Coordinates of C-alpha atoms in Angstrom, one line a residue:
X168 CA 0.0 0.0 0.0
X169 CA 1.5 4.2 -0.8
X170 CA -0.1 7.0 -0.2
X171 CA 0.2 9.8 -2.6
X172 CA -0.6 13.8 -2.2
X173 CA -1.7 15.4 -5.1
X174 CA -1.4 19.5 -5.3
X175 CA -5.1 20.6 -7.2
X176 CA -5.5 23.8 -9.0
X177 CA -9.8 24.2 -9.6
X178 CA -11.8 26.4 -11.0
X179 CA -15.0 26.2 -8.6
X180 CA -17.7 28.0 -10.2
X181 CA -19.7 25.1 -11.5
X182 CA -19.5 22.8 -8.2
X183 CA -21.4 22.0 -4.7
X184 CA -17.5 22.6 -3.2
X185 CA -15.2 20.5 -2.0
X186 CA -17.5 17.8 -0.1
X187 CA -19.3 15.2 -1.8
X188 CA -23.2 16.3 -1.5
X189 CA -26.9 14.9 -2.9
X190 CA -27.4 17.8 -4.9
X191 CA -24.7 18.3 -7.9
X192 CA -20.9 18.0 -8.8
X193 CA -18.3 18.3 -6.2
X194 CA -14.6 18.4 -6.6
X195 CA -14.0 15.3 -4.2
X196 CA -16.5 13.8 -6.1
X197 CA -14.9 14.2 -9.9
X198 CA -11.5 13.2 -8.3
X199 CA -12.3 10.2 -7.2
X200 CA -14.4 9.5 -10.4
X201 CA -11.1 10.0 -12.1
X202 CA -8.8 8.0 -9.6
X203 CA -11.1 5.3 -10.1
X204 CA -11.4 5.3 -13.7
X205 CA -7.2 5.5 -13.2
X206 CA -6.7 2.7 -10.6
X207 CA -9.5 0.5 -12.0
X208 CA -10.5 0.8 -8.4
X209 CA -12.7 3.0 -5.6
X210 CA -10.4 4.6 -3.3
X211 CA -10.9 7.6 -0.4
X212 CA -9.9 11.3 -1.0
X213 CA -9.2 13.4 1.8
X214 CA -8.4 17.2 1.0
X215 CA -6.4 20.0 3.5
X216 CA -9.8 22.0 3.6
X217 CA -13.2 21.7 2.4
X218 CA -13.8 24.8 0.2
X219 CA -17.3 25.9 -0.4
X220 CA -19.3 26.1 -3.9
X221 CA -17.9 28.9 -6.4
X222 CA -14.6 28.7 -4.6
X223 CA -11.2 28.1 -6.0
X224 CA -8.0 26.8 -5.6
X225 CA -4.8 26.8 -7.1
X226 CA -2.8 24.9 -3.9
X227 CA -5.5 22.1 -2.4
X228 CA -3.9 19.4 -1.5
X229 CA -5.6 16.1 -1.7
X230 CA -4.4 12.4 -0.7
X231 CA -5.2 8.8 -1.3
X232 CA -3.9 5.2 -0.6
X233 CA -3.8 2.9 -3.2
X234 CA -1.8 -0.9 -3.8
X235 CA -1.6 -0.3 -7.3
X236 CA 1.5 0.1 -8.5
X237 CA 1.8 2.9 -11.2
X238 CA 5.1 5.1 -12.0
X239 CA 4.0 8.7 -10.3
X240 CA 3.8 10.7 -13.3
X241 CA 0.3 9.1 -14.2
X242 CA -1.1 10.3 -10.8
X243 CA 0.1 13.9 -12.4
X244 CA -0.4 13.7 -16.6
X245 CA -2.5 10.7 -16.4
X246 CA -4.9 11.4 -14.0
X247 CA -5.4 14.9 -15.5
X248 CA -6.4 12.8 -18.3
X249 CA -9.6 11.6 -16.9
X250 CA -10.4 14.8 -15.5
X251 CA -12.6 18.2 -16.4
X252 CA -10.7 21.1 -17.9
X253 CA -12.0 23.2 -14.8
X254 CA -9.6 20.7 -12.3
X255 CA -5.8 19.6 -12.6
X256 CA -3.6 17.9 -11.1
X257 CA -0.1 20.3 -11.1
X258 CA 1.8 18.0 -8.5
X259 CA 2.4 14.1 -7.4
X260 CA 4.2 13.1 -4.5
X261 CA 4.6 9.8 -2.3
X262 CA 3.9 10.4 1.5
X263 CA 3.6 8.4 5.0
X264 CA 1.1 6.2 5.1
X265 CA 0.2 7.9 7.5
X266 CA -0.4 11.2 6.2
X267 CA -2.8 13.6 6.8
X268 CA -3.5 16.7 4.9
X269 CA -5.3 18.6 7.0
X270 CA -4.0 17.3 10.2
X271 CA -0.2 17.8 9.2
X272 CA -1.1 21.2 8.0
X273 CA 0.6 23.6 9.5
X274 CA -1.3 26.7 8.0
X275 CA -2.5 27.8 4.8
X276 CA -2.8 31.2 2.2
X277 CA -5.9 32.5 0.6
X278 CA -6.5 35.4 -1.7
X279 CA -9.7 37.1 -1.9
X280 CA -10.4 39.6 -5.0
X281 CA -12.3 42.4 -5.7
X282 CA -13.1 44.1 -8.8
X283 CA -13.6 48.1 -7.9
X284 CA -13.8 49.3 -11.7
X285 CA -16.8 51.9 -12.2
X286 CA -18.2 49.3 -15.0
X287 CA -19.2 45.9 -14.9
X288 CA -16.1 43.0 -16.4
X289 CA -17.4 39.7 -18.1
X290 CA -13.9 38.5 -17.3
X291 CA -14.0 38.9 -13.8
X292 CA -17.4 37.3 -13.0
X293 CA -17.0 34.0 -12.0
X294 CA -13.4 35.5 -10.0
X295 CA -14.2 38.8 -8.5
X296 CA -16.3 40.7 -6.3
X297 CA -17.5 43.3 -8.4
X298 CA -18.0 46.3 -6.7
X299 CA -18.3 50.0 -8.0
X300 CA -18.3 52.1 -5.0
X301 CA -14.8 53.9 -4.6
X302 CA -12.2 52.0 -1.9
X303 CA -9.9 53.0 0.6
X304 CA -7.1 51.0 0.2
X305 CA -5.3 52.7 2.8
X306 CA -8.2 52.7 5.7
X307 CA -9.0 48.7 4.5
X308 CA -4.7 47.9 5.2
X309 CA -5.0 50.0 8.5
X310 CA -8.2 48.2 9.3
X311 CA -6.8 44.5 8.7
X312 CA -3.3 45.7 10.9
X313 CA -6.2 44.7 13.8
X314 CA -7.2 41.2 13.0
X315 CA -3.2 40.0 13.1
X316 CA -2.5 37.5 15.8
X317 CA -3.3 34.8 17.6
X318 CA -7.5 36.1 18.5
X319 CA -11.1 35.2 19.6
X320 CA -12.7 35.0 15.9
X321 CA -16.5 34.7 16.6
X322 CA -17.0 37.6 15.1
X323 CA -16.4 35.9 11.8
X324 CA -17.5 32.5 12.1
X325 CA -20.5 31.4 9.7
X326 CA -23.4 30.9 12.5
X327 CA -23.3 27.1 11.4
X328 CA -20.0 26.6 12.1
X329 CA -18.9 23.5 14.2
X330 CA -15.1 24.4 15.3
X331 CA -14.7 23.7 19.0
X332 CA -13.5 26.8 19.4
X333 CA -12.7 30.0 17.4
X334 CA -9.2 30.8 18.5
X335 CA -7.0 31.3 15.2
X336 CA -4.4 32.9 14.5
X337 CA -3.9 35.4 11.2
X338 CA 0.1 35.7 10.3
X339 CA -0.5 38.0 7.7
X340 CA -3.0 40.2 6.3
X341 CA -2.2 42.0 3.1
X342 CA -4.6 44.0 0.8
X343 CA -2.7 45.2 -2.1
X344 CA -3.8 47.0 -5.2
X345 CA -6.0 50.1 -5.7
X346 CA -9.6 51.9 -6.0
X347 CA -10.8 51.7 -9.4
X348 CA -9.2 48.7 -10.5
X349 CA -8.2 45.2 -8.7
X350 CA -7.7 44.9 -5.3
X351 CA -6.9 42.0 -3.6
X352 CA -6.6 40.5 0.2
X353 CA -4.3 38.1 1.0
X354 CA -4.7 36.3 4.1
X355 CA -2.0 33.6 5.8
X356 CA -2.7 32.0 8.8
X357 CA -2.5 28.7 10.8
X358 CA -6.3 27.4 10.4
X359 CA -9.5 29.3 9.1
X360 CA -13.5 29.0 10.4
X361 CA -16.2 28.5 8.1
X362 CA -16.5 32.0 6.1
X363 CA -13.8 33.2 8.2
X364 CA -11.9 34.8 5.4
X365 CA -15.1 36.1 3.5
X366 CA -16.4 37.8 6.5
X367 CA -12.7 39.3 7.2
X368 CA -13.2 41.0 3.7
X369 CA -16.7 42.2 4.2
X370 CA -15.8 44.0 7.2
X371 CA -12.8 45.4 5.7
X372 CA -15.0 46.4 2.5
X373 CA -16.8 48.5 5.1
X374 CA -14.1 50.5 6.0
X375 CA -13.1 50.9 2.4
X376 CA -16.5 52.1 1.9
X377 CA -15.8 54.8 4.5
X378 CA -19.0 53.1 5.8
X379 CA -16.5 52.7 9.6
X380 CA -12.9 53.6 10.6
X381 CA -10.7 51.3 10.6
X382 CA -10.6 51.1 14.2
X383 CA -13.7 49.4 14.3
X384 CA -12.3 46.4 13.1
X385 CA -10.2 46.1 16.2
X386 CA -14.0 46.4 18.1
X387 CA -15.6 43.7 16.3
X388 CA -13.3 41.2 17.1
X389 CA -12.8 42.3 20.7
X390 CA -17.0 41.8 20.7
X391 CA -17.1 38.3 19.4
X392 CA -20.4 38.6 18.1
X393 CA -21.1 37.9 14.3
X394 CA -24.0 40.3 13.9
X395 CA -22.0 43.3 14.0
X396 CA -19.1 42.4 11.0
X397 CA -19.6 43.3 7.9
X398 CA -21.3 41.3 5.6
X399 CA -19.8 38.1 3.7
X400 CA -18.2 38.5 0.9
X401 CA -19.3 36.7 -1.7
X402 CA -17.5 33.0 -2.6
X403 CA -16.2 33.6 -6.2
X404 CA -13.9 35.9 -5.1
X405 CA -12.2 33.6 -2.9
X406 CA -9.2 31.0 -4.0
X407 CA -7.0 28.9 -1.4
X408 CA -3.4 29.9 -2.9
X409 CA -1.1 27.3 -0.7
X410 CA -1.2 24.9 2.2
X411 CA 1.9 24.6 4.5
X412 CA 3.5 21.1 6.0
X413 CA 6.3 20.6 8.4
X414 CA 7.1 17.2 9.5
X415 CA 5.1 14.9 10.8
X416 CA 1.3 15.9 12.5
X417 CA 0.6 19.1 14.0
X418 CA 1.7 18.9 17.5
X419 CA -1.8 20.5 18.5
X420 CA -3.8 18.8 15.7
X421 CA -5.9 21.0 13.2
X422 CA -9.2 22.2 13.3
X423 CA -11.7 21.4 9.9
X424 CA -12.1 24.6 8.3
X425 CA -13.9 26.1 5.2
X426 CA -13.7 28.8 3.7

C-alpha cells in the first residue's frame, strides 16, 4: 500500500464545493471519479480544507492510498487525463502512510479579490467581487493591521460553524492594489472558520467604503459577536493559494475549516 498527495488547482464555479453532496458535482466527487477510472478501483480522498461552492484553488492538496503500482507521473499527466478542464492535477508526491492533509497542516494562504472598476467585467465574474463604490485602500490595510495574531474570531465564524472553538491565529493580512481597479486581500494564517476569510473581507469592504474607521475592526473582534461584522463576501472571489506542512502531524492537531 502508498499513499500519494496530489497539489489541485480548480476552478469552482460550477460545483457544490469541495464535499461530496446529494445535490450536484463536487470536486471530491470528480476526483475520485477520475482516480477510479485510473486505478480500475474506488479509493478515499481526503483534501487539506473543504472549500465551499464557487470557490477556488490553485494549492489544495488532496491524498489517497492505493496498492496499485503505477510510476508517479500518471497520478500527475494521467490522471489529468480523466479529469474536467476546470480541475488539474499540477503536483504528485509519495507520502507516509500515515499522512494527513489537513492534520499535518501547519497553516495555509488565501486570496480574496475584488473588482472596484466603475463598469461591470465579463472577465472577472466567475473570480471577482464586483463592486463600483470607490475604496480606501489605505483605511482597509490599517483596518486589517487589527485582526493579526493569535485572537477570539467569533466575530467571523458562519453561524453554522462546528469548530470547537474559534481561536485562530492570522500571520499575515495583506490588501494590495488600488480603488478603481483590482484589489486583492491576502490572508495567511494557521487554520481558518467557516466564512472566516469572507467575512474578514466584508468588514474590511466596510471601512473601504468609509461606511466605519478602521478602528472598528479592532472592536468587532474584541465583541465576538457575528451580527455586527460586515457582511460576507461573496464565494467567487475567494481562492486557497497554498497549504503549509512541516514534518510529521501538527503537535496540537488542526481544526476542519472552510472557507
Amino acid at each position: 500500500m502508498k499513499r500519494f498527495k496530489l497539489t489541485l488547482e480548480y476552478d469552482g464555479t460550477g460545483y457544490v464545493g469541495w464535499q461530496v453532496q446529494p445535490n450536484g458535482p463536487s470536486i471530491q466527487g470528480t476526483l475520485a471519479g477520475a482516480l477510479e477510472a485510473l486505478l480500475g478501483e474506488r479509493v478515499a480522498v481526503e483534501a487539506a480544507g473543504r472549500t465551499d461552492s464557487g470557490v477556488h484553488a490553485l494549492g489544495q492538496v488532496a491524498c489517497f492510498s492505493t496498492a496499485r503500482e503505477l510510476p508517479l507521473k500518471a497520478y500527475w499527466m494521467g490522471l489529468n487525463a480523466h479529469l474536467p478542464p476546470d480541475i488539474a492535477v499540477v503536483a504528485a508526491e509519495e507520502v507516509p502512510l500515515d499522512f494527513d492533509p489537513r492534520r499535518w497542516s501547519r497553516g495555509k494562504r488565501y486570496r480574496y479579490r475584488v473588482s472596484n472598476r466603475r463598469s461591470r467585467s465579463p472577465l472577472r465574474r466567475h473570480t471577482h467581487w464586483e463592486l463600483f463604490m470607490p475604496l480606501d485602500v489605505e483605511a482597509m490595510r490599517a483596518g486589517a493591521q487589527h485582526l493579526l495574531g493569535r485572537h477570539d474570531f467569533s466575530a467571523f465564524r458562519a453561524a453554522d460553524c462546528e469548530a470547537a472553538h474559534a481561536v485562530r491565529e492570522v500571520r499575515a493580512l495583506d490588501v494590495e492594489g488600488r480603488a478603481g481597479d483590482e484589489i486583492t486581500f491576502t490572508v495567511n494564517g494557521t487554520a481558518f472558520l467557516k466564512h472566516m476569510v469572507r467575512n474578514l473581507v466584508g468588514t474590511l469592504v466596510e471601512v473601504g467604503r468609509g461606511k466605519r474607521p478602521p478602528a472598528w475592526v479592532g472592536e468587532v473582534l474584541a465583541g465576538r459577536d457575528r451580527t455586527r461584522a460586515g457582511i460576507t463576501a461573496p464565494a467567487h472571489g475567494l481562492s486557497l493559494l497554498e497549504v503549509f506542512y512541516g514534518e510529521g502531524p501538527h503537535p496540537h492537531g488542526a481544526d476542519a475549516d472552510e472557507a
